[in-house]
Amino acid sequence: MKNEEGGGILEGIFNFFLPQHCLVCGSYLSRSRGFPLCSACFSRIEYLRSPLCVKCGRPLPGSSALLCHHCRAFSFHFDSARAVALYTSPFRECIHAFKYQGFTSFRSLFGELLCEYLEKNPFLREVDFLLPVPLHPARFIERGFNQSLILAEEIKKCFSLPLVSKEVRRVKPTLPQVGLRFRERRKNMRGAFEIKENNLFQNKRVLIVDDVLTSRSTVDSLSQTLKKGGAKEVLVLALASGK
Ligand SMILES: [Zn+2]
Ligand SMILES: [Zn+2]
């Protein structure tokens, strides 16, 4: 739910009691950038830099290997996945506030970070479509918005790429992934998505947009569906990734 300024109700309450304070450390913001994060907390965001696993984008511990141990053990259906930063504090708090507490003003920060990343990594934007990870309708009703769609809309503003969001749906109300092992997560996600329009992805390049990558089983299941639907290449870009 949104108030008149475009922020969520909780964000409105926060702004009423703590106007111009950093959401993470509480320090006073002398200059508002449109979202409640101070420059000291902003500078603590841990950007993902090489060496990264070429497949799933996880940081590699200074080795000369191309693939991480997950990608050596399992094969993912996407061609390449990347995330802007690690899912650690203070970025984690920002994403959490955006997703669960209605701090929608963070969309401008996230949009900026995603667009900067795509600017530096052109291979990820040489695609025919942007596809935000679909939410199951029940989850959508509960949350009121799809966070991945908001992120994809921000990317669309920078690069004018076509965005498809209604053509793929989530058909399985999957269990929360927290607490599940990697193999269980993959099993939990199997057959979770369905393409409504046949041939839409035939021979196309797609960039899946997600908020947080953990096991990558959600984007893997979606990639499998897209590849079955004829997609030529499936790439993934997320805001954050677990280690
Ligand atoms: Zn701060
Ligand atoms: Zn990997």
PDB file of C-alpha atoms and ligand atoms in Angstrom:
ATOM      1  CA  MET A   1       0.000   0.000   0.000  1.00  0.00           C
ATOM      2  CA  LYS A   2       1.216   3.445  -0.849  1.00  0.00           C
ATOM      3  CA  ASN A   3       0.670   6.897   0.569  1.00  0.00           C
ATOM      4  CA  GLU A   4       0.496  10.040  -1.558  1.00  0.00           C
ATOM      5  CA  GLU A   5       4.276  10.480  -1.753  1.00  0.00           C
ATOM      6  CA  GLY A   6       4.625   7.010  -3.270  1.00  0.00           C
ATOM      7  CA  GLY A   7       6.122   5.421  -0.153  1.00  0.00           C
ATOM      8  CA  GLY A   8       4.514   2.638   1.880  1.00  0.00           C
ATOM      9  CA  ILE A   9       2.425   3.274   4.992  1.00  0.00           C
ATOM     10  CA  LEU A  10       5.177   2.070   7.340  1.00  0.00           C
ATOM     11  CA  GLU A  11       7.640   4.309   5.562  1.00  0.00           C
ATOM     12  CA  GLY A  12       5.218   7.196   6.077  1.00  0.00           C
ATOM     13  CA  ILE A  13       5.068   6.461   9.827  1.00  0.00           C
ATOM     14  CA  PHE A  14       8.887   6.213   9.967  1.00  0.00           C
ATOM     15  CA  ASN A  15       9.179   9.566   8.166  1.00  0.00           C
ATOM     16  CA  PHE A  16       6.689  11.128  10.574  1.00  0.00           C
ATOM     17  CA  PHE A  17       8.594  10.117  13.703  1.00  0.00           C
ATOM     18  CA  LEU A  18      12.147  10.094  12.327  1.00  0.00           C
ATOM     19  CA  PRO A  19      12.218  12.471   9.382  1.00  0.00           C
ATOM     20  CA  GLN A  20      15.514  12.399   7.498  1.00  0.00           C
ATOM     21  CA  HIS A  21      17.183   9.668   9.509  1.00  0.00           C
ATOM     22  CA  CYS A  22      19.105   6.690   8.190  1.00  0.00           C
ATOM     23  CA  LEU A  23      16.990   3.550   8.467  1.00  0.00           C
ATOM     24  CA  VAL A  24      20.037   1.416   9.278  1.00  0.00           C
ATOM     25  CA  CYS A  25      22.107   3.424  11.796  1.00  0.00           C
ATOM     26  CA  GLY A  26      19.628   6.179  12.749  1.00  0.00           C
ATOM     27  CA  SER A  27      22.033   9.041  11.973  1.00  0.00           C
ATOM     28  CA  TYR A  28      20.646  12.373  10.759  1.00  0.00           C
ATOM     29  CA  LEU A  29      20.589  12.862   6.987  1.00  0.00           C
ATOM     30  CA  SER A  30      21.629  16.409   6.189  1.00  0.00           C
ATOM     31  CA  ARG A  31      20.868  15.932   2.509  1.00  0.00           C
ATOM     32  CA  SER A  32      18.089  13.597   1.402  1.00  0.00           C
ATOM     33  CA  ARG A  33      18.750  11.469  -1.655  1.00  0.00           C
ATOM     34  CA  GLY A  34      15.161  10.291  -1.697  1.00  0.00           C
ATOM     35  CA  PHE A  35      15.726   7.148   0.372  1.00  0.00           C
ATOM     36  CA  PRO A  36      16.618   6.788   4.067  1.00  0.00           C
ATOM     37  CA  LEU A  37      20.269   5.653   3.912  1.00  0.00           C
ATOM     38  CA  CYS A  38      23.244   7.760   5.043  1.00  0.00           C
ATOM     39  CA  SER A  39      26.442   8.000   3.001  1.00  0.00           C
ATOM     40  CA  ALA A  40      28.430   6.057   5.656  1.00  0.00           C
ATOM     41  CA  CYS A  41      26.023   3.097   5.427  1.00  0.00           C
ATOM     42  CA  PHE A  42      25.894   3.459   1.638  1.00  0.00           C
ATOM     43  CA  SER A  43      29.688   3.121   1.507  1.00  0.00           C
ATOM     44  CA  ARG A  44      29.492  -0.166   3.431  1.00  0.00           C
ATOM     45  CA  ILE A  45      27.579  -1.953   0.625  1.00  0.00           C
ATOM     46  CA  GLU A  46      29.784  -4.872  -0.436  1.00  0.00           C
ATOM     47  CA  TYR A  47      29.815  -4.886  -4.235  1.00  0.00           C
ATOM     48  CA  LEU A  48      30.528  -8.168  -5.960  1.00  0.00           C
ATOM     49  CA  ARG A  49      33.757  -7.977  -7.900  1.00  0.00           C
ATOM     50  CA  SER A  50      35.820 -10.571  -9.716  1.00  0.00           C
ATOM     51  CA  PRO A  51      36.841 -13.278  -9.237  1.00  0.00           C
ATOM     52  CA  LEU A  52      33.280 -14.550  -9.565  1.00  0.00           C
ATOM     53  CA  CYS A  53      31.961 -17.915 -10.679  1.00  0.00           C
ATOM     54  CA  VAL A  54      31.319 -17.391 -14.410  1.00  0.00           C
ATOM     55  CA  LYS A  55      28.074 -19.346 -14.173  1.00  0.00           C
ATOM     56  CA  CYS A  56      26.279 -18.353 -10.965  1.00  0.00           C
ATOM     57  CA  GLY A  57      28.171 -15.189  -9.998  1.00  0.00           C
ATOM     58  CA  ARG A  58      29.142 -16.306  -6.489  1.00  0.00           C
ATOM     59  CA  PRO A  59      32.421 -14.859  -5.240  1.00  0.00           C
ATOM     60  CA  LEU A  60      35.344 -17.236  -5.707  1.00  0.00           C
ATOM     61  CA  PRO A  61      37.877 -17.326  -2.896  1.00  0.00           C
ATOM     62  CA  GLY A  62      40.813 -15.929  -4.850  1.00  0.00           C
ATOM     63  CA  SER A  63      41.272 -19.049  -6.934  1.00  0.00           C
ATOM     64  CA  SER A  64      41.972 -19.435 -10.610  1.00  0.00           C
ATOM     65  CA  ALA A  65      38.920 -21.710 -11.028  1.00  0.00           C
ATOM     66  CA  LEU A  66      36.125 -20.532 -13.322  1.00  0.00           C
ATOM     67  CA  LEU A  67      33.331 -22.333 -11.496  1.00  0.00           C
ATOM     68  CA  CYS A  68      32.369 -22.452  -7.824  1.00  0.00           C
ATOM     69  CA  HIS A  69      31.830 -25.759  -6.039  1.00  0.00           C
ATOM     70  CA  HIS A  70      28.016 -25.558  -6.577  1.00  0.00           C
ATOM     71  CA  CYS A  71      28.427 -25.207 -10.330  1.00  0.00           C
ATOM     72  CA  ARG A  72      30.922 -28.046 -10.449  1.00  0.00           C
ATOM     73  CA  ALA A  73      28.395 -30.306  -8.683  1.00  0.00           C
ATOM     74  CA  PHE A  74      25.102 -29.169 -10.288  1.00  0.00           C
ATOM     75  CA  SER A  75      24.157 -27.795 -13.670  1.00  0.00           C
ATOM     76  CA  PHE A  76      21.943 -24.735 -13.727  1.00  0.00           C
ATOM     77  CA  HIS A  77      19.616 -23.956 -16.641  1.00  0.00           C
ATOM     78  CA  PHE A  78      20.506 -20.259 -16.883  1.00  0.00           C
ATOM     79  CA  ASP A  79      23.591 -19.283 -18.873  1.00  0.00           C
ATOM     80  CA  SER A  80      24.921 -16.743 -16.428  1.00  0.00           C
ATOM     81  CA  ALA A  81      23.757 -15.075 -13.207  1.00  0.00           C
ATOM     82  CA  ARG A  82      25.124 -11.952 -11.530  1.00  0.00           C
ATOM     83  CA  ALA A  83      24.242  -9.814  -8.528  1.00  0.00           C
ATOM     84  CA  VAL A  84      25.237  -6.248  -7.718  1.00  0.00           C
ATOM     85  CA  ALA A  85      26.274  -6.747  -4.097  1.00  0.00           C
ATOM     86  CA  LEU A  86      26.431  -9.228  -1.262  1.00  0.00           C
ATOM     87  CA  TYR A  87      23.316  -9.757   0.846  1.00  0.00           C
ATOM     88  CA  THR A  88      24.981  -8.378   3.949  1.00  0.00           C
ATOM     89  CA  SER A  89      24.315  -5.428   6.251  1.00  0.00           C
ATOM     90  CA  PRO A  90      23.404  -2.632   5.468  1.00  0.00           C
ATOM     91  CA  PHE A  91      22.146  -3.708   2.015  1.00  0.00           C
ATOM     92  CA  ARG A  92      20.181  -6.564   3.582  1.00  0.00           C
ATOM     93  CA  GLU A  93      18.259  -4.128   5.830  1.00  0.00           C
ATOM     94  CA  CYS A  94      17.465  -1.899   2.845  1.00  0.00           C
ATOM     95  CA  ILE A  95      16.100  -4.805   0.786  1.00  0.00           C
ATOM     96  CA  HIS A  96      14.178  -6.121   3.775  1.00  0.00           C
ATOM     97  CA  ALA A  97      12.610  -2.694   4.415  1.00  0.00           C
ATOM     98  CA  PHE A  98      11.694  -2.414   0.716  1.00  0.00           C
ATOM     99  CA  LYS A  99      10.187  -5.881   0.499  1.00  0.00           C
ATOM    100  CA  TYR A 100       8.473  -6.382   3.820  1.00  0.00           C
ATOM    101  CA  GLN A 101       8.006  -2.941   5.391  1.00  0.00           C
ATOM    102  CA  GLY A 102       6.854  -0.914   2.412  1.00  0.00           C
ATOM    103  CA  PHE A 103       9.926   1.353   2.125  1.00  0.00           C
ATOM    104  CA  THR A 104       9.292   1.768  -1.591  1.00  0.00           C
ATOM    105  CA  SER A 105      11.522   4.853  -1.830  1.00  0.00           C
ATOM    106  CA  PHE A 106      14.492   2.454  -2.000  1.00  0.00           C
ATOM    107  CA  ARG A 107      13.482   1.683  -5.583  1.00  0.00           C
ATOM    108  CA  SER A 108      15.489   4.703  -6.769  1.00  0.00           C
ATOM    109  CA  LEU A 109      18.657   3.441  -5.031  1.00  0.00           C
ATOM    110  CA  PHE A 110      18.149  -0.093  -6.358  1.00  0.00           C
ATOM    111  CA  GLY A 111      17.379   1.196  -9.845  1.00  0.00           C
ATOM    112  CA  GLU A 112      20.547   3.269  -9.817  1.00  0.00           C
ATOM    113  CA  LEU A 113      22.683   0.303  -8.729  1.00  0.00           C
ATOM    114  CA  LEU A 114      21.172  -2.106 -11.273  1.00  0.00           C
ATOM    115  CA  CYS A 115      21.519   0.385 -14.124  1.00  0.00           C
ATOM    116  CA  GLU A 116      25.142   1.151 -13.197  1.00  0.00           C
ATOM    117  CA  TYR A 117      25.859  -2.581 -13.150  1.00  0.00           C
ATOM    118  CA  LEU A 118      24.294  -3.061 -16.588  1.00  0.00           C
ATOM    119  CA  GLU A 119      26.193  -0.065 -17.900  1.00  0.00           C
ATOM    120  CA  LYS A 120      29.464  -1.775 -16.915  1.00  0.00           C
ATOM    121  CA  ASN A 121      28.360  -5.263 -18.007  1.00  0.00           C
ATOM    122  CA  PRO A 122      26.795  -4.828 -21.462  1.00  0.00           C
ATOM    123  CA  PHE A 123      26.516  -8.587 -22.076  1.00  0.00           C
ATOM    124  CA  LEU A 124      23.627  -8.651 -19.580  1.00  0.00           C
ATOM    125  CA  ARG A 125      21.604  -6.055 -21.471  1.00  0.00           C
ATOM    126  CA  GLU A 126      22.001  -7.530 -24.937  1.00  0.00           C
ATOM    127  CA  VAL A 127      18.627  -9.243 -24.532  1.00  0.00           C
ATOM    128  CA  ASP A 128      15.194  -9.253 -26.162  1.00  0.00           C
ATOM    129  CA  PHE A 129      13.213  -9.187 -22.910  1.00  0.00           C
ATOM    130  CA  LEU A 130      13.405  -8.308 -19.245  1.00  0.00           C
ATOM    131  CA  LEU A 131      11.483 -10.808 -17.150  1.00  0.00           C
ATOM    132  CA  PRO A 132      10.892 -10.150 -13.442  1.00  0.00           C
ATOM    133  CA  VAL A 133      10.524 -13.360 -11.401  1.00  0.00           C
ATOM    134  CA  PRO A 134       6.734 -13.839 -11.152  1.00  0.00           C
ATOM    135  CA  LEU A 135       5.155 -13.979  -7.703  1.00  0.00           C
ATOM    136  CA  HIS A 136       2.470 -16.529  -6.941  1.00  0.00           C
ATOM    137  CA  PRO A 137      -0.943 -14.723  -6.913  1.00  0.00           C
ATOM    138  CA  ALA A 138      -1.438 -15.546  -3.204  1.00  0.00           C
ATOM    139  CA  ARG A 139       1.915 -13.955  -2.337  1.00  0.00           C
ATOM    140  CA  PHE A 140       1.100 -10.964  -4.531  1.00  0.00           C
ATOM    141  CA  ILE A 141      -2.164 -10.364  -2.639  1.00  0.00           C
ATOM    142  CA  GLU A 142      -0.299 -10.650   0.674  1.00  0.00           C
ATOM    143  CA  ARG A 143       2.494  -8.218  -0.311  1.00  0.00           C
ATOM    144  CA  GLY A 144       0.601  -5.922  -2.668  1.00  0.00           C
ATOM    145  CA  PHE A 145       3.434  -5.695  -5.193  1.00  0.00           C
ATOM    146  CA  ASN A 146       6.061  -7.760  -6.949  1.00  0.00           C
ATOM    147  CA  GLN A 147       9.472  -6.452  -5.894  1.00  0.00           C
ATOM    148  CA  SER A 148      11.163  -7.951  -8.983  1.00  0.00           C
ATOM    149  CA  LEU A 149       8.723  -6.167 -11.280  1.00  0.00           C
ATOM    150  CA  ILE A 150       9.586  -2.833  -9.609  1.00  0.00           C
ATOM    151  CA  LEU A 151      13.309  -3.546 -10.185  1.00  0.00           C
ATOM    152  CA  ALA A 152      12.718  -4.521 -13.820  1.00  0.00           C
ATOM    153  CA  GLU A 153      10.730  -1.297 -14.348  1.00  0.00           C
ATOM    154  CA  GLU A 154      13.729   0.675 -13.079  1.00  0.00           C
ATOM    155  CA  ILE A 155      15.993  -1.109 -15.592  1.00  0.00           C
ATOM    156  CA  LYS A 156      13.491  -0.470 -18.366  1.00  0.00           C
ATOM    157  CA  LYS A 157      13.686   3.266 -17.625  1.00  0.00           C
ATOM    158  CA  CYS A 158      17.455   3.247 -18.283  1.00  0.00           C
ATOM    159  CA  PHE A 159      17.728   0.936 -21.264  1.00  0.00           C
ATOM    160  CA  SER A 160      14.240   0.895 -22.851  1.00  0.00           C
ATOM    161  CA  LEU A 161      14.206  -2.885 -22.981  1.00  0.00           C
ATOM    162  CA  PRO A 162      10.853  -4.640 -23.490  1.00  0.00           C
ATOM    163  CA  LEU A 163       9.508  -5.992 -20.214  1.00  0.00           C
ATOM    164  CA  VAL A 164       7.279  -9.056 -20.068  1.00  0.00           C
ATOM    165  CA  SER A 165       5.506  -9.762 -16.804  1.00  0.00           C
ATOM    166  CA  LYS A 166       2.094 -11.265 -17.475  1.00  0.00           C
ATOM    167  CA  GLU A 167       3.241 -13.862 -19.982  1.00  0.00           C
ATOM    168  CA  VAL A 168       4.823 -16.154 -17.392  1.00  0.00           C
ATOM    169  CA  ARG A 169       3.044 -17.142 -14.208  1.00  0.00           C
ATOM    170  CA  ARG A 170       3.920 -18.893 -11.029  1.00  0.00           C
ATOM    171  CA  VAL A 171       1.620 -21.882 -10.820  1.00  0.00           C
ATOM    172  CA  LYS A 172       2.934 -23.558  -7.694  1.00  0.00           C
ATOM    173  CA  PRO A 173       2.599 -21.953  -4.262  1.00  0.00           C
ATOM    174  CA  THR A 174       6.085 -23.016  -3.242  1.00  0.00           C
ATOM    175  CA  LEU A 175       7.134 -23.458   0.355  1.00  0.00           C
ATOM    176  CA  PRO A 176       9.400 -20.818   1.884  1.00  0.00           C
ATOM    177  CA  GLN A 177      12.943 -21.782   0.892  1.00  0.00           C
ATOM    178  CA  VAL A 178      14.443 -20.851   4.264  1.00  0.00           C
ATOM    179  CA  GLY A 179      15.664 -23.890   6.131  1.00  0.00           C
ATOM    180  CA  LEU A 180      15.606 -26.180   3.091  1.00  0.00           C
ATOM    181  CA  ARG A 181      18.741 -27.856   1.831  1.00  0.00           C
ATOM    182  CA  PHE A 182      19.974 -27.164  -1.694  1.00  0.00           C
ATOM    183  CA  ARG A 183      18.488 -30.367  -3.197  1.00  0.00           C
ATOM    184  CA  GLU A 184      15.174 -29.778  -1.393  1.00  0.00           C
ATOM    185  CA  ARG A 185      15.063 -26.223  -2.716  1.00  0.00           C
ATOM    186  CA  ARG A 186      15.498 -27.467  -6.266  1.00  0.00           C
ATOM    187  CA  LYS A 187      12.748 -30.057  -5.745  1.00  0.00           C
ATOM    188  CA  ASN A 188      10.474 -27.446  -4.130  1.00  0.00           C
ATOM    189  CA  MET A 189      10.827 -25.174  -7.161  1.00  0.00           C
ATOM    190  CA  ARG A 190      10.391 -27.795  -9.897  1.00  0.00           C
ATOM    191  CA  GLY A 191       7.530 -26.938 -12.276  1.00  0.00           C
ATOM    192  CA  ALA A 192       6.794 -23.692 -10.429  1.00  0.00           C
ATOM    193  CA  PHE A 193       6.414 -21.586 -13.588  1.00  0.00           C
ATOM    194  CA  GLU A 194       4.348 -21.732 -16.748  1.00  0.00           C
ATOM    195  CA  ILE A 195       4.512 -19.742 -19.974  1.00  0.00           C
ATOM    196  CA  LYS A 196       1.073 -18.499 -20.990  1.00  0.00           C
ATOM    197  CA  GLU A 197       1.989 -17.572 -24.522  1.00  0.00           C
ATOM    198  CA  ASN A 198       3.652 -20.278 -26.603  1.00  0.00           C
ATOM    199  CA  ASN A 199       6.507 -19.240 -28.910  1.00  0.00           C
ATOM    200  CA  LEU A 200       7.007 -15.881 -27.181  1.00  0.00           C
ATOM    201  CA  PHE A 201      10.511 -16.873 -26.059  1.00  0.00           C
ATOM    202  CA  GLN A 202      11.407 -18.903 -29.139  1.00  0.00           C
ATOM    203  CA  ASN A 203      15.025 -18.105 -30.046  1.00  0.00           C
ATOM    204  CA  LYS A 204      15.040 -15.091 -27.689  1.00  0.00           C
ATOM    205  CA  ARG A 205      17.535 -13.810 -25.144  1.00  0.00           C
ATOM    206  CA  VAL A 206      16.005 -13.101 -21.744  1.00  0.00           C
ATOM    207  CA  LEU A 207      17.278 -11.279 -18.663  1.00  0.00           C
ATOM    208  CA  ILE A 208      15.540 -12.499 -15.494  1.00  0.00           C
ATOM    209  CA  VAL A 209      15.402  -9.820 -12.788  1.00  0.00           C
ATOM    210  CA  ASP A 210      15.302 -10.862  -9.136  1.00  0.00           C
ATOM    211  CA  ASP A 211      15.901  -9.208  -5.760  1.00  0.00           C
ATOM    212  CA  VAL A 212      18.012 -11.746  -3.865  1.00  0.00           C
ATOM    213  CA  LEU A 213      19.791 -14.876  -5.080  1.00  0.00           C
ATOM    214  CA  THR A 214      20.455 -17.549  -2.497  1.00  0.00           C
ATOM    215  CA  SER A 215      20.458 -21.136  -3.767  1.00  0.00           C
ATOM    216  CA  ARG A 216      19.491 -19.868  -7.256  1.00  0.00           C
ATOM    217  CA  SER A 217      16.853 -22.615  -7.447  1.00  0.00           C
ATOM    218  CA  THR A 218      14.016 -20.131  -8.178  1.00  0.00           C
ATOM    219  CA  VAL A 219      15.780 -18.519 -11.145  1.00  0.00           C
ATOM    220  CA  ASP A 220      17.001 -21.969 -12.217  1.00  0.00           C
ATOM    221  CA  SER A 221      13.451 -23.328 -12.361  1.00  0.00           C
ATOM    222  CA  LEU A 222      12.297 -20.247 -14.275  1.00  0.00           C
ATOM    223  CA  SER A 223      15.259 -20.621 -16.659  1.00  0.00           C
ATOM    224  CA  GLN A 224      14.364 -24.257 -17.263  1.00  0.00           C
ATOM    225  CA  THR A 225      10.812 -23.220 -18.221  1.00  0.00           C
ATOM    226  CA  LEU A 226      12.155 -20.531 -20.571  1.00  0.00           C
ATOM    227  CA  LYS A 227      14.635 -22.923 -22.194  1.00  0.00           C
ATOM    228  CA  LYS A 228      11.853 -25.492 -22.687  1.00  0.00           C
ATOM    229  CA  GLY A 229       9.895 -22.661 -24.298  1.00  0.00           C
ATOM    230  CA  GLY A 230      12.720 -22.214 -26.812  1.00  0.00           C
ATOM    231  CA  ALA A 231      14.751 -19.376 -25.245  1.00  0.00           C
ATOM    232  CA  LYS A 232      18.224 -19.144 -26.774  1.00  0.00           C
ATOM    233  CA  GLU A 233      19.942 -17.566 -23.794  1.00  0.00           C
ATOM    234  CA  VAL A 234      18.802 -16.907 -20.219  1.00  0.00           C
ATOM    235  CA  LEU A 235      20.720 -14.449 -18.043  1.00  0.00           C
ATOM    236  CA  VAL A 236      19.955 -13.373 -14.494  1.00  0.00           C
ATOM    237  CA  LEU A 237      20.585 -10.108 -12.678  1.00  0.00           C
ATOM    238  CA  ALA A 238      19.743  -9.626  -9.007  1.00  0.00           C
ATOM    239  CA  LEU A 239      20.339  -6.895  -6.503  1.00  0.00           C
ATOM    240  CA  ALA A 240      22.023  -9.135  -3.991  1.00  0.00           C
ATOM    241  CA  SER A 241      23.521 -12.582  -3.567  1.00  0.00           C
ATOM    242  CA  GLY A 242      24.266 -14.728  -0.563  1.00  0.00           C
ATOM    243  CA  LYS A 243      27.876 -15.874  -0.173  1.00  0.00           C
TER     244      LYS A 243
HETATM  245 ZN    ZN B   1      23.431   5.003   8.276  1.00  0.00          ZN
HETATM  246 ZN    ZN B   2      28.806 -21.045  -9.406  1.00  0.00          ZN
END
